[in-house]
Short mmCIF file of C-alpha atoms and ligand atoms in Angstrom, two decimals:
data_model
loop_
_atom_site.label_atom_id
_atom_site.label_comp_id
_atom_site.label_asym_id
_atom_site.label_seq_id
_atom_site.Cartn_x
_atom_site.Cartn_y
_atom_site.Cartn_z
CA MET A 1 -12.44 32.62 22.82
CA THR A 2 -12.31 36.39 22.08
CA LYS A 3 -15.46 37.94 21.24
CA PRO A 4 -15.71 39.28 17.74
CA SER A 5 -16.72 42.86 18.00
CA LYS A 6 -16.24 45.82 20.39
CA ILE A 7 -19.54 47.47 21.37
CA ALA A 8 -19.78 50.71 23.63
CA ILE A 9 -23.05 51.34 25.35
CA VAL A 10 -23.34 55.01 26.90
CA GLY A 11 -25.88 55.47 29.49
CA GLY A 12 -26.87 53.07 32.41
CA GLY A 13 -30.55 53.46 32.46
CA PRO A 14 -33.04 50.56 31.46
CA ALA A 15 -32.52 51.16 27.75
CA GLY A 16 -28.76 51.00 28.10
CA MET A 17 -28.83 47.99 30.37
CA ALA A 18 -30.98 45.84 28.39
CA ALA A 19 -28.99 46.48 25.27
CA ALA A 20 -25.72 45.73 27.18
CA LEU A 21 -27.06 42.67 28.78
CA GLU A 22 -28.18 41.09 25.50
CA LEU A 23 -25.22 42.03 23.44
CA SER A 24 -22.91 40.82 26.20
CA LYS A 25 -24.17 37.10 25.38
CA THR A 26 -22.03 37.17 22.18
CA HIS A 27 -19.96 40.21 22.09
CA GLU A 28 -17.51 42.37 23.94
CA VAL A 29 -19.50 45.09 25.76
CA HIS A 30 -18.29 48.24 27.47
CA LEU A 31 -21.12 50.15 29.29
CA PHE A 32 -20.12 53.88 30.35
CA GLU A 33 -22.37 55.64 32.81
CA LYS A 34 -21.56 59.19 33.86
CA GLY A 35 -23.00 58.74 37.19
CA LYS A 36 -21.79 56.57 40.27
CA THR A 37 -24.64 53.96 39.91
CA LEU A 38 -26.84 52.38 37.25
CA GLY A 39 -30.52 53.08 36.97
CA ARG A 40 -31.27 55.93 38.97
CA LYS A 41 -34.31 57.11 37.15
CA PHE A 42 -35.44 53.28 37.09
CA LEU A 43 -35.34 53.45 40.97
CA VAL A 44 -37.38 56.72 40.84
CA ALA A 45 -39.89 54.95 38.89
CA GLY A 46 -39.72 52.41 41.41
CA LYS A 47 -40.91 54.55 44.06
CA GLY A 48 -44.03 55.57 42.46
CA GLY A 49 -46.10 52.88 40.53
CA PHE A 50 -43.25 50.87 39.17
CA ASN A 51 -45.06 49.55 36.07
CA LEU A 52 -42.54 47.45 34.08
CA THR A 53 -44.74 47.27 31.24
CA ASN A 54 -48.39 46.99 30.40
CA SER A 55 -50.17 43.71 29.35
CA ILE A 56 -52.17 44.96 26.45
CA SER A 57 -50.59 43.76 23.04
CA GLY A 58 -50.83 44.00 19.27
CA ALA A 59 -52.48 46.99 17.68
CA ASP A 60 -53.73 48.52 21.04
CA LEU A 61 -50.17 48.40 22.18
CA PHE A 62 -48.82 50.12 19.04
CA SER A 63 -51.22 52.74 19.25
CA LYS A 64 -49.83 53.95 22.49
CA TYR A 65 -46.78 55.43 20.85
CA GLN A 66 -46.28 58.77 18.98
CA PRO A 67 -45.43 59.29 16.20
CA GLU A 68 -47.89 56.61 14.83
CA GLY A 69 -46.18 53.35 13.93
CA ILE A 70 -42.81 54.35 15.30
CA PHE A 71 -42.49 51.22 17.44
CA LYS A 72 -44.58 48.93 15.37
CA GLU A 73 -41.49 46.70 14.24
CA ALA A 74 -39.70 47.03 17.56
CA LEU A 75 -42.87 45.81 19.42
CA LEU A 76 -43.46 43.10 16.87
CA ASN A 77 -39.91 42.03 17.79
CA PHE A 78 -40.29 42.53 21.60
CA ASP A 79 -43.67 43.32 22.99
CA SER A 80 -44.89 43.37 26.60
CA SER A 81 -45.19 39.44 26.94
CA ALA A 82 -41.83 39.23 25.74
CA THR A 83 -40.82 41.75 28.61
CA ARG A 84 -42.41 39.56 31.19
CA LEU A 85 -40.61 36.53 30.00
CA TRP A 86 -37.38 38.25 29.87
CA LEU A 87 -37.82 39.71 33.40
CA GLU A 88 -38.84 36.04 34.54
CA GLU A 89 -35.64 34.61 33.18
CA LEU A 90 -33.77 37.28 35.05
CA GLY A 91 -35.56 35.99 38.26
CA ILE A 92 -38.23 38.70 38.34
CA PRO A 93 -41.47 37.38 38.18
CA THR A 94 -44.33 39.91 37.45
CA PHE A 95 -48.06 40.11 37.82
CA ILE A 96 -51.01 42.11 35.86
CA GLY A 97 -52.60 44.67 38.07
CA SER A 98 -55.41 47.08 37.41
CA SER A 99 -55.66 48.65 33.78
CA GLY A 100 -53.23 45.96 32.52
CA ARG A 101 -50.30 47.51 34.44
CA VAL A 102 -47.44 44.95 34.85
CA PHE A 103 -45.67 45.02 38.38
CA PRO A 104 -42.86 42.85 39.84
CA GLU A 105 -44.31 40.03 42.12
CA LYS A 106 -45.20 41.32 45.87
CA GLY A 107 -42.00 41.71 47.92
CA ILE A 108 -39.50 42.38 45.03
CA LYS A 109 -38.24 45.81 45.68
CA PRO A 110 -37.13 48.07 42.68
CA ILE A 111 -33.49 47.68 43.80
CA ALA A 112 -33.82 43.94 43.61
CA VAL A 113 -34.82 44.24 39.88
CA LEU A 114 -31.95 46.59 39.14
CA ASN A 115 -29.63 44.15 40.78
CA ALA A 116 -31.07 41.39 38.91
CA LEU A 117 -30.01 43.37 35.44
CA LYS A 118 -26.88 44.44 36.94
CA ASN A 119 -25.66 40.80 38.32
CA ARG A 120 -26.71 39.29 35.01
CA MET A 121 -24.77 41.78 32.91
CA LEU A 122 -21.51 41.02 35.33
CA ALA A 123 -22.05 37.43 34.99
CA LEU A 124 -21.93 37.78 31.15
CA GLY A 125 -18.78 39.76 31.26
CA THR A 126 -20.25 43.42 30.70
CA ASN A 127 -17.57 45.83 31.39
CA LEU A 128 -18.94 48.57 33.56
CA TYR A 129 -17.39 51.93 33.87
CA PHE A 130 -18.90 54.49 36.26
CA GLU A 131 -18.18 58.28 36.45
CA HIS A 132 -17.35 58.04 32.59
CA GLU A 133 -19.42 60.89 30.74
CA CYS A 134 -19.32 60.92 27.10
CA VAL A 135 -18.58 64.57 26.00
CA ASP A 136 -17.69 63.84 22.22
CA PHE A 137 -17.85 61.20 19.77
CA SER A 138 -16.87 60.33 16.09
CA ALA A 139 -17.70 57.36 13.82
CA ASN A 140 -15.63 54.88 15.95
CA THR A 141 -14.38 56.66 18.87
CA LEU A 142 -16.05 58.10 22.12
CA CYS A 143 -14.36 60.78 24.05
CA LEU A 144 -14.98 60.15 27.77
CA LYS A 145 -14.56 62.38 30.77
CA HIS A 146 -13.46 60.46 33.85
CA LYS A 147 -12.60 62.51 36.91
CA ASP A 148 -10.51 65.39 35.49
CA LYS A 149 -9.22 63.32 32.55
CA THR A 150 -10.51 62.91 29.22
CA LYS A 151 -9.79 59.37 27.44
CA GLU A 152 -10.85 57.98 24.24
CA PHE A 153 -12.46 54.55 23.61
CA HIS A 154 -12.48 52.90 20.03
CA PHE A 155 -15.61 51.02 19.27
CA ASP A 156 -17.05 48.98 16.18
CA TYR A 157 -20.48 49.69 17.28
CA CYS A 158 -21.95 52.12 19.81
CA VAL A 159 -25.57 52.36 21.29
CA PHE A 160 -26.27 55.84 22.98
CA ALA A 161 -29.10 55.47 25.65
CA LEU A 162 -28.76 58.90 27.48
CA GLY A 163 -32.23 59.53 28.54
CA GLY A 164 -34.58 62.45 28.22
CA ALA A 165 -34.30 65.66 30.32
CA SER A 166 -36.41 65.23 33.45
CA TRP A 167 -35.48 64.69 37.09
CA SER A 168 -32.07 65.91 36.34
CA VAL A 169 -30.76 64.38 39.83
CA THR A 170 -30.94 61.01 38.16
CA GLY A 171 -28.25 61.99 35.48
CA SER A 172 -31.09 62.45 32.64
CA THR A 173 -30.16 66.01 32.25
CA GLY A 174 -30.42 66.26 28.25
CA ASN A 175 -27.16 68.30 28.28
CA TRP A 176 -25.84 65.72 25.55
CA LEU A 177 -28.30 67.65 22.95
CA SER A 178 -25.42 69.91 21.56
CA MET A 179 -23.15 66.93 21.08
CA PHE A 180 -25.40 65.59 18.37
CA LYS A 181 -26.54 68.98 16.98
CA ASN A 182 -23.01 70.08 16.53
CA LYS A 183 -22.41 67.21 14.08
CA GLY A 184 -25.57 68.09 11.98
CA ILE A 185 -27.74 65.46 13.58
CA ALA A 186 -31.37 66.77 13.66
CA THR A 187 -32.39 67.49 17.24
CA LEU A 188 -35.61 68.89 18.83
CA PRO A 189 -35.82 70.85 22.14
CA PHE A 190 -37.04 68.78 25.04
CA GLN A 191 -40.60 69.21 26.31
CA ALA A 192 -42.36 67.92 29.30
CA SER A 193 -44.75 64.86 28.83
CA ASN A 194 -46.78 62.94 31.40
CA CYS A 195 -47.14 65.90 33.61
CA GLY A 196 -49.25 68.20 35.41
CA LEU A 197 -51.39 71.18 34.02
CA GLU A 198 -50.97 74.69 35.06
CA ILE A 199 -54.37 76.44 35.33
CA GLU A 200 -54.29 80.08 36.66
CA SER A 201 -58.04 80.13 37.73
CA ILE A 202 -57.48 76.98 40.03
CA GLN A 203 -54.17 78.84 41.47
CA ASN A 204 -56.41 81.74 42.11
CA SER A 205 -59.63 80.38 43.43
CA LEU A 206 -59.58 76.72 44.86
CA GLU A 207 -56.87 77.03 47.48
CA SER A 208 -58.87 75.35 50.20
CA PHE A 209 -59.47 72.29 47.89
CA ARG A 210 -55.72 71.56 47.26
CA GLY A 211 -54.89 67.88 47.56
CA THR A 212 -58.53 66.95 47.07
CA PRO A 213 -59.13 64.29 44.26
CA LEU A 214 -61.84 64.40 41.59
CA LYS A 215 -62.62 60.84 41.25
CA ASN A 216 -64.23 58.85 38.63
CA ILE A 217 -64.04 61.60 36.02
CA ALA A 218 -63.33 61.70 32.21
CA ILE A 219 -61.18 64.44 30.68
CA ARG A 220 -61.13 65.17 26.99
CA CYS A 221 -58.62 67.27 25.08
CA SER A 222 -58.78 67.52 21.25
CA ASP A 223 -60.03 63.91 20.43
CA LYS A 224 -58.26 62.25 23.33
CA HIS A 225 -60.66 61.04 25.98
CA VAL A 226 -59.14 59.75 29.38
CA LYS A 227 -60.96 58.31 32.47
CA GLY A 228 -59.51 58.15 35.94
CA GLU A 229 -58.70 60.72 38.53
CA ALA A 230 -57.42 64.23 38.88
CA ILE A 231 -56.17 65.84 41.84
CA ILE A 232 -56.43 69.54 42.49
CA CYS A 233 -53.10 71.03 43.46
CA SER A 234 -51.17 74.33 43.98
CA TYR A 235 -50.40 74.92 40.44
CA GLY A 236 -53.55 73.42 38.78
CA LEU A 237 -54.36 69.60 38.10
CA GLU A 238 -52.25 66.38 38.25
CA GLY A 239 -53.11 62.60 38.39
CA ASN A 240 -53.59 59.67 36.23
CA ALA A 241 -56.32 61.13 34.08
CA ILE A 242 -54.18 64.32 33.44
CA TYR A 243 -50.68 62.83 32.60
CA PRO A 244 -52.04 60.87 29.46
CA ILE A 245 -53.70 64.08 27.86
CA SER A 246 -50.47 66.34 28.49
CA ASN A 247 -49.37 65.52 24.82
CA GLU A 248 -52.63 66.83 23.20
CA VAL A 249 -52.47 69.73 25.78
CA ARG A 250 -48.68 70.57 24.64
CA LYS A 251 -49.85 70.28 20.98
CA GLN A 252 -52.49 73.07 21.40
CA LEU A 253 -50.22 75.29 23.47
CA ASP A 254 -47.52 75.06 20.81
CA VAL A 255 -50.11 76.47 18.31
CA TYR A 256 -52.48 78.68 20.24
CA GLY A 257 -50.34 79.63 23.50
CA THR A 258 -53.30 78.27 25.53
CA ALA A 259 -55.19 74.86 25.72
CA HIS A 260 -58.46 73.85 26.54
CA ILE A 261 -59.77 70.64 28.26
CA ARG A 262 -63.14 69.40 29.37
CA ILE A 263 -63.95 67.43 32.34
CA ASP A 264 -67.00 65.12 32.39
CA LEU A 265 -67.75 65.01 36.22
CA LYS A 266 -70.49 62.24 35.73
CA PRO A 267 -69.00 60.00 32.77
CA PHE A 268 -71.15 57.17 33.98
CA GLN A 269 -74.68 59.06 33.29
CA THR A 270 -75.69 60.60 30.14
CA GLU A 271 -76.82 64.25 29.84
CA THR A 272 -80.34 62.86 29.16
CA GLN A 273 -80.42 60.96 32.44
CA LEU A 274 -79.14 63.94 34.51
CA LEU A 275 -81.78 66.40 32.82
CA SER A 276 -84.48 64.01 33.84
CA LYS A 277 -83.57 64.60 37.43
CA ILE A 278 -84.47 68.19 37.03
CA THR A 279 -88.03 69.42 38.14
CA PRO A 280 -89.70 72.74 37.99
CA SER A 281 -88.52 73.33 41.78
CA THR A 282 -84.90 72.58 41.19
CA LEU A 283 -82.77 75.28 42.86
CA PRO A 284 -79.08 75.61 42.76
CA LYS A 285 -78.78 75.12 46.50
CA ASN A 286 -80.21 71.66 45.83
CA TYR A 287 -77.54 70.65 43.10
CA ALA A 288 -75.40 68.80 45.51
CA TYR A 289 -78.21 66.49 46.40
CA ILE A 290 -79.98 66.09 43.26
CA PHE A 291 -76.71 65.34 41.34
CA ASN A 292 -74.74 63.76 44.15
CA LEU A 293 -72.00 66.10 43.90
CA ASN A 294 -69.40 66.91 46.74
CA LYS A 295 -68.09 70.55 47.88
CA THR A 296 -65.02 70.18 45.48
CA GLN A 297 -67.12 69.31 42.32
CA ILE A 298 -69.43 72.26 43.24
CA ALA A 299 -66.60 74.72 43.83
CA LEU A 300 -64.89 73.44 40.38
CA ILE A 301 -68.06 74.09 38.37
CA LYS A 302 -68.46 77.46 39.97
CA THR A 303 -64.77 78.47 39.12
CA PHE A 304 -65.25 77.50 35.64
CA THR A 305 -69.03 78.73 34.91
CA ASP A 306 -70.60 82.06 34.64
CA LYS A 307 -73.41 82.93 36.96
CA LYS A 308 -76.04 82.53 34.02
CA THR A 309 -74.87 78.80 33.53
CA TYR A 310 -74.67 78.18 37.17
CA LEU A 311 -78.16 79.23 37.89
CA ASN A 312 -79.94 77.46 35.07
CA PRO A 313 -80.43 73.74 35.88
CA THR A 314 -80.45 72.75 32.29
CA LEU A 315 -77.05 74.71 31.62
CA PHE A 316 -75.55 73.39 34.71
CA VAL A 317 -76.08 69.79 33.63
CA GLY A 318 -74.22 70.86 30.40
CA ALA A 319 -71.22 72.07 32.67
CA LEU A 320 -71.49 68.93 34.72
CA LYS A 321 -70.77 66.93 31.58
CA SER A 322 -68.32 69.31 29.77
CA LEU A 323 -66.75 71.55 31.95
CA PRO A 324 -64.54 73.93 29.85
CA ILE A 325 -61.04 74.71 31.64
CA LYS A 326 -58.35 76.90 30.18
CA VAL A 327 -54.82 75.46 30.61
CA ASP A 328 -51.87 78.04 30.62
CA SER A 329 -48.94 75.82 30.44
CA LEU A 330 -47.37 72.40 31.32
CA ARG A 331 -45.52 71.95 34.46
CA PRO A 332 -41.60 72.33 34.07
CA ILE A 333 -39.69 69.69 32.19
CA GLU A 334 -37.67 68.93 35.42
CA GLU A 335 -40.86 67.61 37.17
CA ALA A 336 -42.09 65.62 34.29
CA ILE A 337 -42.38 61.77 34.32
CA SER A 338 -40.93 61.92 30.58
CA THR A 339 -39.89 64.02 27.87
CA VAL A 340 -40.44 64.43 24.30
CA GLY A 341 -37.79 65.96 21.71
CA GLY A 342 -34.08 64.95 21.65
CA ILE A 343 -32.95 63.16 18.62
CA ASP A 344 -35.22 63.95 15.88
CA CYS A 345 -36.64 60.68 14.36
CA LYS A 346 -35.68 61.91 10.80
CA ALA A 347 -32.13 61.47 11.88
CA LEU A 348 -32.74 57.78 12.38
CA ASN A 349 -33.25 54.71 10.13
CA THR A 350 -35.95 52.18 10.94
CA ASP A 351 -33.33 50.15 13.09
CA PHE A 352 -32.78 53.23 15.29
CA ASN A 353 -29.39 53.77 13.75
CA LEU A 354 -28.17 57.31 12.93
CA LYS A 355 -28.49 57.87 9.18
CA LYS A 356 -25.18 60.04 9.63
CA PHE A 357 -23.29 57.36 11.69
CA PRO A 358 -25.05 53.95 10.56
CA ASN A 359 -22.76 52.07 13.28
CA ILE A 360 -24.26 54.19 15.92
CA TYR A 361 -27.68 53.69 17.54
CA ILE A 362 -29.98 55.38 19.72
CA ALA A 363 -32.04 53.72 22.39
CA GLY A 364 -34.78 54.82 25.02
CA GLU A 365 -35.97 58.04 25.80
CA MET A 366 -33.53 60.26 24.35
CA PHE A 367 -35.20 60.45 20.95
CA ASP A 368 -38.44 62.07 19.97
CA TRP A 369 -41.22 59.61 20.77
CA ASP A 370 -44.26 59.68 23.34
CA ALA A 371 -46.27 57.54 25.35
CA PRO A 372 -48.48 57.60 28.32
CA THR A 373 -47.73 56.17 31.67
CA GLY A 374 -48.83 52.80 32.77
CA GLY A 375 -45.86 50.84 31.89
CA PHE A 376 -45.57 52.02 28.08
CA LEU A 377 -42.47 54.37 28.81
CA LEU A 378 -40.15 51.32 30.13
CA GLN A 379 -41.69 48.92 27.39
CA GLY A 380 -40.64 51.62 24.80
CA CYS A 381 -37.14 51.43 26.32
CA PHE A 382 -36.81 47.79 26.30
CA SER A 383 -38.37 47.43 22.74
CA THR A 384 -35.82 49.93 21.31
CA ALA A 385 -32.93 48.26 23.07
CA MET A 386 -33.97 44.70 21.70
CA HIS A 387 -34.76 46.06 18.31
CA ILE A 388 -31.25 47.47 18.13
CA THR A 389 -29.75 44.33 19.40
CA SER A 390 -31.47 42.15 16.72
CA SER A 391 -30.42 44.67 14.07
CA LEU A 392 -26.77 44.68 15.31
CA LEU A 393 -26.58 40.82 15.74
CA SER A 394 -27.96 40.32 12.31
CA LYS A 395 -24.91 42.55 11.20
CA LEU A 396 -22.28 40.99 13.08
C1 LIG B 1 -41.25 59.74 38.72
C2 LIG B 1 -41.09 59.01 37.59
C3 LIG B 1 -41.93 57.62 37.60
C4 LIG B 1 -41.86 56.90 36.65
N1 LIG B 1 -42.62 55.72 36.47
C5 LIG B 1 -42.67 54.88 35.35
C6 LIG B 1 -43.43 53.76 35.33
O1 LIG B 1 -43.95 53.25 36.39
N2 LIG B 1 -43.31 52.97 34.33
C7 LIG B 1 -42.60 53.18 33.07
O2 LIG B 1 -42.85 52.55 32.09
N3 LIG B 1 -41.85 54.30 33.32
C8 LIG B 1 -41.78 55.09 34.36
N4 LIG B 1 -41.00 56.20 34.22
C9 LIG B 1 -40.22 56.58 33.16
C10 LIG B 1 -38.81 55.83 33.11
O3 LIG B 1 -38.22 55.73 34.09
C11 LIG B 1 -38.06 56.18 31.87
O4 LIG B 1 -38.62 56.39 30.49
C12 LIG B 1 -36.81 55.44 31.62
O5 LIG B 1 -35.87 55.45 32.85
C13 LIG B 1 -35.96 55.91 30.54
O6 LIG B 1 -34.93 55.12 30.48
P1 LIG B 1 -33.53 55.41 29.48
O7 LIG B 1 -32.70 54.18 29.67
O8 LIG B 1 -33.92 55.85 28.17
O9 LIG B 1 -33.04 56.74 30.19
P2 LIG B 1 -32.70 56.88 31.70
O10 LIG B 1 -33.22 56.12 32.66
O11 LIG B 1 -32.82 58.48 31.96
O12 LIG B 1 -31.08 56.92 31.82
C14 LIG B 1 -30.05 57.60 31.07
C15 LIG B 1 -28.80 57.34 31.80
O13 LIG B 1 -27.74 58.01 30.94
C16 LIG B 1 -26.78 58.43 31.75
N5 LIG B 1 -26.11 59.61 31.02
C17 LIG B 1 -26.73 60.83 30.37
N6 LIG B 1 -25.83 61.47 29.70
C18 LIG B 1 -24.73 60.75 29.71
C19 LIG B 1 -23.38 61.01 29.05
N7 LIG B 1 -23.02 62.01 28.41
N8 LIG B 1 -22.42 59.97 29.37
C20 LIG B 1 -22.68 58.85 30.17
N9 LIG B 1 -24.01 58.66 30.74
C21 LIG B 1 -24.86 59.50 30.48
C22 LIG B 1 -27.73 59.07 32.85
O14 LIG B 1 -26.77 59.40 33.94
C23 LIG B 1 -28.69 58.03 33.10
O15 LIG B 1 -28.20 57.09 34.08
C24 LIG B 1 -41.03 57.12 35.40
C25 LIG B 1 -40.33 58.30 35.35
C26 LIG B 1 -40.33 59.09 36.47
C27 LIG B 1 -39.42 60.39 36.54
#
């Protein structure tokens, strides 16, 4: 039996693969990837934490995504438990680890997850094309560069899933932006998200502490508050408590040129509890013992306080609870775990199709949304792909 509609998917990352797999169940699907293999950034994610999703659900899950409410419908349609069931059905059982992060069961390597997706696509008859770069498109035609030749491909519906603009070695270069911009589709420049913070004072004064973690701290930027760990590095700070605040830092940098964060080095003790440890004989040389501070914490406080604050125990406690740090910039886009920017949300309908080309959909990281690490990025990619799939199937 011939399948009714011809669907083109462009981009072989998790968003493109999920859309291709689901749509191939009922339709003729052609997936075009410019690289020689699928899912290269997915494999990079696999080398790190490889959080496939996060177990939190409902309003808690919706609130992880910016702009506010953007994925509510998509997540109601396909949330983190649906992702786990979907993966299970593909032969990838998962488990919930610390802070709700979801991982493949022990022993299942990232390449096995990728192969499960690829093999299912092949079994369903997805037509896969490698080294096919989309260089232009119209309402029903893709213009694809393959080796030195350019060819056309006609489609009824198309899903673009071209990724963001970090880790360009994986194919996510973002150089497709002008292709959309030239057609009058609103785009935004790419910016880094989930990335390290460049802090000149750390670059200049904490050389001997590079690589040292600041464990069990809390960091605040505007009203965002994150607990975790930060690592002192050559350019400033990185780590799991830093990445989630990078979006607030970016907003301050955009407006003021610099940003400010505050570190609480003792989040499990109140200021009153810490002040109660001070006696009339408390001297700065005893701070480490009295407040249980290591050399890195002392060095950090010295770097970011003036002499008067450091020498006064009461003011010192204030700094311990809320150490002000000026951030000069974010790390370059290339190094970021994710990016914001790309297709402007205002160019899209709620089904993630383009207002200007309603039969063309946009999935995954290539449009302007943001989420923290911890499985929320891949969940966003899967949810957009599944939402598009449902929308397309209801039309076909
Ligand atoms: C170091 C690192 C660790 C990460 N860890 C996690 C994690 O643990 N959990 C999590 O949720 N997320 C993680 N992420 C983020 C996650 O990997 C991405 O959000 C996700 O891969 C984005 O998927 P995508 O399908 O939108 O785009 P991509 O994965 O970027 O795929 C886009 C594809 O489109 C192709 N393409 C681009 N332009 C064209 C064109 N013109 N024609 C044809 N093909 C084209 C590219 O070659 C690429 O294969 C991590 C990212 C990094 C860098």
